[in-house]
């Protein structure tokens, strides 16, 4: 029997207990069970409301259930949801055109999750190295940065430097070189005639919102151009408005050869990712060489097109810049009052809490009890990434709650 209000029949505590024996333990979520959401706010099973200051790791840049995105999804659900790429569908051309135009690149390879976009880019870069650059078969290398996060597949964890992500999952895929992030000399020393690509995050999200020095991205562009290899920017978390620009590389006016999109591209509704690249790069793929049953499905394409339409207005990038000033000012005022330091760009911040006040986890739990949802990254760092639709009032409230939690200690 269903309840008219749509409320769950079991309490939060019961639902958390029910997960334990049947759900893989690869996550350690905060003890909140969300049942409904709208905009920047979510509501748990008991009807308690929380301000969502994580936004699905930027998958919810437009907030929960943005009306334009929900409408696009509903409209498409009533028409066509899946064809596979065995046939064309009437949504894909417009989606690819809009993503290419948004990024200033030429061609789009639609996939589903972020990790799939990264995997696909690794394959494309290798093939490009053999066919276009002339690297001897089987010798292509890809240079990546330490403390990267690009996803969870076996190949991707092969070039992770996080032991928790790797331990027990070998043997690993060869062909990667790791250099320190934000170190152009090390990058320069690592690229050679075997290098297919340099793959980096313009801002390292999972590492704690680590922003490289001004000029680093321009430097990466120069080094890759000189070495005749591809510059692949993983904008899966940093892209699509989060930093106050459509892409984070725009802060340095850099155009990579390949841009990876995901997370917010699906509007918080369906997984949608894409490898976007210059024609010369994506052209190396020919029929049968790569694919995905769900990649480019009409529902994903309709939602993804609606996401691009929202971004074309520039409204969300502007909001991220304006509210970003509030966020930065609010955090600056907390330095020395429980905050050791922070890094912020647009509506995205990594905040290092004084470890004496508690771990990032403990601070996150205290904030949760006060109605604010955030996530810790490493040690005593928490990450703030609210929906770009958050109001100034809600953002001020969140900063005020952070201040009081820090004053009391976790
Ligand atoms: C989240 C993320 C990924 C992986 O995306 P999934 O959809 O979780 O596979 C890759 N790169 C970056 C920078 C990310 O933040």
PDB file of N, CA and C and ligand atoms in Angstrom, residues 27 56-58 112-118 148-153 156 200-206 234-238 260 262-263 271-273 348 383, ligand 1:
ATOM      1  N   UNK A  27      30.871   3.274   0.417  1.00  0.00           N
ATOM      2  CA  UNK A  27      30.674   4.666   0.850  1.00  0.00           C
ATOM      3  C   UNK A  27      30.439   4.703   2.353  1.00  0.00           C
ATOM      4  N   UNK A  56      25.699  17.289  -5.012  1.00  0.00           N
ATOM      5  CA  UNK A  56      26.079  16.099  -5.785  1.00  0.00           C
ATOM      6  C   UNK A  56      27.443  16.237  -6.420  1.00  0.00           C
ATOM      7  N   UNK A  57      28.399  16.792  -5.682  1.00  0.00           N
ATOM      8  CA  UNK A  57      29.757  17.011  -6.225  1.00  0.00           C
ATOM      9  C   UNK A  57      29.682  17.783  -7.550  1.00  0.00           C
ATOM     10  N   UNK A  58      28.784  18.758  -7.623  1.00  0.00           N
ATOM     11  CA  UNK A  58      28.592  19.598  -8.824  1.00  0.00           C
ATOM     12  C   UNK A  58      27.723  18.954  -9.901  1.00  0.00           C
ATOM     13  N   UNK A 112      28.330   8.313 -20.659  1.00  0.00           N
ATOM     14  CA  UNK A 112      27.361   8.411 -19.561  1.00  0.00           C
ATOM     15  C   UNK A 112      27.995   8.972 -18.292  1.00  0.00           C
ATOM     16  N   UNK A 113      28.925   8.224 -17.700  1.00  0.00           N
ATOM     17  CA  UNK A 113      29.550   8.684 -16.463  1.00  0.00           C
ATOM     18  C   UNK A 113      30.856   9.420 -16.765  1.00  0.00           C
ATOM     19  N   UNK A 114      31.341  10.118 -15.735  1.00  0.00           N
ATOM     20  CA  UNK A 114      32.601  10.821 -15.879  1.00  0.00           C
ATOM     21  C   UNK A 114      33.749   9.864 -16.163  1.00  0.00           C
ATOM     22  N   UNK A 115      33.792   8.774 -15.405  1.00  0.00           N
ATOM     23  CA  UNK A 115      34.883   7.812 -15.599  1.00  0.00           C
ATOM     24  C   UNK A 115      34.906   7.294 -17.033  1.00  0.00           C
ATOM     25  N   UNK A 116      33.742   7.092 -17.615  1.00  0.00           N
ATOM     26  CA  UNK A 116      33.696   6.631 -19.009  1.00  0.00           C
ATOM     27  C   UNK A 116      34.261   7.685 -19.963  1.00  0.00           C
ATOM     28  N   UNK A 117      34.011   8.940 -19.664  1.00  0.00           N
ATOM     29  CA  UNK A 117      34.564  10.002 -20.514  1.00  0.00           C
ATOM     30  C   UNK A 117      36.088   9.985 -20.416  1.00  0.00           C
ATOM     31  N   UNK A 118      36.615   9.807 -19.196  1.00  0.00           N
ATOM     32  CA  UNK A 118      38.068   9.764 -19.011  1.00  0.00           C
ATOM     33  C   UNK A 118      38.654   8.551 -19.743  1.00  0.00           C
ATOM     34  N   UNK A 148      45.482  13.489  -8.336  1.00  0.00           N
ATOM     35  CA  UNK A 148      44.370  13.641  -9.277  1.00  0.00           C
ATOM     36  C   UNK A 148      43.158  12.850  -8.811  1.00  0.00           C
ATOM     37  N   UNK A 149      42.003  13.232  -9.319  1.00  0.00           N
ATOM     38  CA  UNK A 149      40.834  12.348  -9.262  1.00  0.00           C
ATOM     39  C   UNK A 149      40.167  12.356 -10.627  1.00  0.00           C
ATOM     40  N   UNK A 150      40.158  11.175 -11.282  1.00  0.00           N
ATOM     41  CA  UNK A 150      39.529  11.083 -12.596  1.00  0.00           C
ATOM     42  C   UNK A 150      38.488   9.965 -12.664  1.00  0.00           C
ATOM     43  N   UNK A 151      38.214   9.298 -11.528  1.00  0.00           N
ATOM     44  CA  UNK A 151      37.208   8.236 -11.545  1.00  0.00           C
ATOM     45  C   UNK A 151      37.744   6.949 -10.952  1.00  0.00           C
ATOM     46  N   UNK A 152      37.021   5.851 -11.158  1.00  0.00           N
ATOM     47  CA  UNK A 152      37.238   4.640 -10.358  1.00  0.00           C
ATOM     48  C   UNK A 152      37.502   3.369 -11.140  1.00  0.00           C
ATOM     49  N   UNK A 153      37.643   3.429 -12.454  1.00  0.00           N
ATOM     50  CA  UNK A 153      37.870   2.196 -13.216  1.00  0.00           C
ATOM     51  C   UNK A 153      39.294   1.684 -12.974  1.00  0.00           C
ATOM     52  N   UNK A 156      41.841   3.940 -14.613  1.00  0.00           N
ATOM     53  CA  UNK A 156      41.946   5.260 -13.977  1.00  0.00           C
ATOM     54  C   UNK A 156      42.634   5.167 -12.615  1.00  0.00           C
ATOM     55  N   UNK A 200      44.886  16.680 -17.048  1.00  0.00           N
ATOM     56  CA  UNK A 200      44.818  17.298 -15.711  1.00  0.00           C
ATOM     57  C   UNK A 200      43.432  17.889 -15.437  1.00  0.00           C
ATOM     58  N   UNK A 201      43.176  18.106 -14.157  1.00  0.00           N
ATOM     59  CA  UNK A 201      42.015  18.881 -13.727  1.00  0.00           C
ATOM     60  C   UNK A 201      42.468  20.336 -13.623  1.00  0.00           C
ATOM     61  N   UNK A 202      41.737  21.278 -14.235  1.00  0.00           N
ATOM     62  CA  UNK A 202      42.124  22.695 -14.138  1.00  0.00           C
ATOM     63  C   UNK A 202      42.116  23.192 -12.688  1.00  0.00           C
ATOM     64  N   UNK A 203      41.251  22.599 -11.875  1.00  0.00           N
ATOM     65  CA  UNK A 203      41.266  22.771 -10.419  1.00  0.00           C
ATOM     66  C   UNK A 203      41.047  21.370  -9.866  1.00  0.00           C
ATOM     67  N   UNK A 204      41.882  20.954  -8.905  1.00  0.00           N
ATOM     68  CA  UNK A 204      41.726  19.590  -8.381  1.00  0.00           C
ATOM     69  C   UNK A 204      40.641  19.562  -7.309  1.00  0.00           C
ATOM     70  N   UNK A 205      39.494  18.988  -7.661  1.00  0.00           N
ATOM     71  CA  UNK A 205      38.332  19.000  -6.774  1.00  0.00           C
ATOM     72  C   UNK A 205      38.486  18.096  -5.568  1.00  0.00           C
ATOM     73  N   UNK A 206      38.618  16.795  -5.800  1.00  0.00           N
ATOM     74  CA  UNK A 206      38.672  15.837  -4.692  1.00  0.00           C
ATOM     75  C   UNK A 206      39.888  16.080  -3.812  1.00  0.00           C
ATOM     76  N   UNK A 234      40.168  17.751 -17.697  1.00  0.00           N
ATOM     77  CA  UNK A 234      39.035  17.080 -17.067  1.00  0.00           C
ATOM     78  C   UNK A 234      38.222  18.142 -16.325  1.00  0.00           C
ATOM     79  N   UNK A 235      37.141  18.593 -16.982  1.00  0.00           N
ATOM     80  CA  UNK A 235      36.266  19.636 -16.420  1.00  0.00           C
ATOM     81  C   UNK A 235      34.981  19.020 -15.870  1.00  0.00           C
ATOM     82  N   UNK A 236      35.052  17.742 -15.522  1.00  0.00           N
ATOM     83  CA  UNK A 236      33.850  17.041 -15.075  1.00  0.00           C
ATOM     84  C   UNK A 236      33.260  17.684 -13.816  1.00  0.00           C
ATOM     85  N   UNK A 237      34.140  18.137 -12.916  1.00  0.00           N
ATOM     86  CA  UNK A 237      33.648  18.809 -11.708  1.00  0.00           C
ATOM     87  C   UNK A 237      33.808  20.332 -11.790  1.00  0.00           C
ATOM     88  N   UNK A 238      34.862  20.799 -12.453  1.00  0.00           N
ATOM     89  CA  UNK A 238      35.153  22.233 -12.477  1.00  0.00           C
ATOM     90  C   UNK A 238      34.345  22.983 -13.526  1.00  0.00           C
ATOM     91  N   UNK A 260      36.714  17.231 -21.052  1.00  0.00           N
ATOM     92  CA  UNK A 260      35.827  16.179 -20.561  1.00  0.00           C
ATOM     93  C   UNK A 260      34.744  16.795 -19.694  1.00  0.00           C
ATOM     94  N   UNK A 262      30.911  16.082 -17.580  1.00  0.00           N
ATOM     95  CA  UNK A 262      30.056  15.062 -16.961  1.00  0.00           C
ATOM     96  C   UNK A 262      29.228  15.739 -15.895  1.00  0.00           C
ATOM     97  N   UNK A 263      28.981  15.040 -14.810  1.00  0.00           N
ATOM     98  CA  UNK A 263      28.266  15.585 -13.652  1.00  0.00           C
ATOM     99  C   UNK A 263      27.113  16.528 -14.055  1.00  0.00           C
ATOM    100  N   UNK A 271      22.757  10.312 -15.889  1.00  0.00           N
ATOM    101  CA  UNK A 271      24.202  10.427 -16.123  1.00  0.00           C
ATOM    102  C   UNK A 271      24.470  10.766 -17.586  1.00  0.00           C
ATOM    103  N   UNK A 272      25.148  11.895 -17.798  1.00  0.00           N
ATOM    104  CA  UNK A 272      25.513  12.305 -19.162  1.00  0.00           C
ATOM    105  C   UNK A 272      26.948  12.812 -19.115  1.00  0.00           C
ATOM    106  N   UNK A 273      27.806  12.253 -19.929  1.00  0.00           N
ATOM    107  CA  UNK A 273      29.174  12.763 -20.025  1.00  0.00           C
ATOM    108  C   UNK A 273      29.556  12.891 -21.488  1.00  0.00           C
ATOM    109  N   UNK A 348      32.810  27.506  -5.197  1.00  0.00           N
ATOM    110  CA  UNK A 348      33.516  26.256  -4.935  1.00  0.00           C
ATOM    111  C   UNK A 348      34.637  26.562  -3.966  1.00  0.00           C
ATOM    112  N   UNK A 383      34.529  20.518   1.801  1.00  0.00           N
ATOM    113  CA  UNK A 383      34.333  21.120   0.492  1.00  0.00           C
ATOM    114  C   UNK A 383      32.961  21.769   0.453  1.00  0.00           C
TER     115      UNK A 383
HETATM  116  C1  LIG B   1      33.519  12.910 -10.454  1.00  0.00           C
HETATM  117  C2  LIG B   1      34.690  13.039 -11.328  1.00  0.00           C
HETATM  118  C3  LIG B   1      35.014  12.043 -12.270  1.00  0.00           C
HETATM  119  C4  LIG B   1      34.272  10.728 -12.358  1.00  0.00           C
HETATM  120  O1  LIG B   1      32.915  10.889 -12.648  1.00  0.00           O
HETATM  121  P1  LIG B   1      31.889   9.698 -12.349  1.00  0.00           P
HETATM  122  O2  LIG B   1      30.619  10.152 -13.003  1.00  0.00           O
HETATM  123  O3  LIG B   1      31.767   9.567 -10.865  1.00  0.00           O
HETATM  124  O4  LIG B   1      32.447   8.478 -12.984  1.00  0.00           O
HETATM  125  C5  LIG B   1      36.097  12.269 -13.102  1.00  0.00           C
HETATM  126  N1  LIG B   1      36.825  13.394 -13.019  1.00  0.00           N
HETATM  127  C6  LIG B   1      36.539  14.361 -12.122  1.00  0.00           C
HETATM  128  C7  LIG B   1      37.376  15.597 -12.090  1.00  0.00           C
HETATM  129  C8  LIG B   1      35.481  14.212 -11.234  1.00  0.00           C
HETATM  130  O5  LIG B   1      35.232  15.156 -10.329  1.00  0.00           O
END
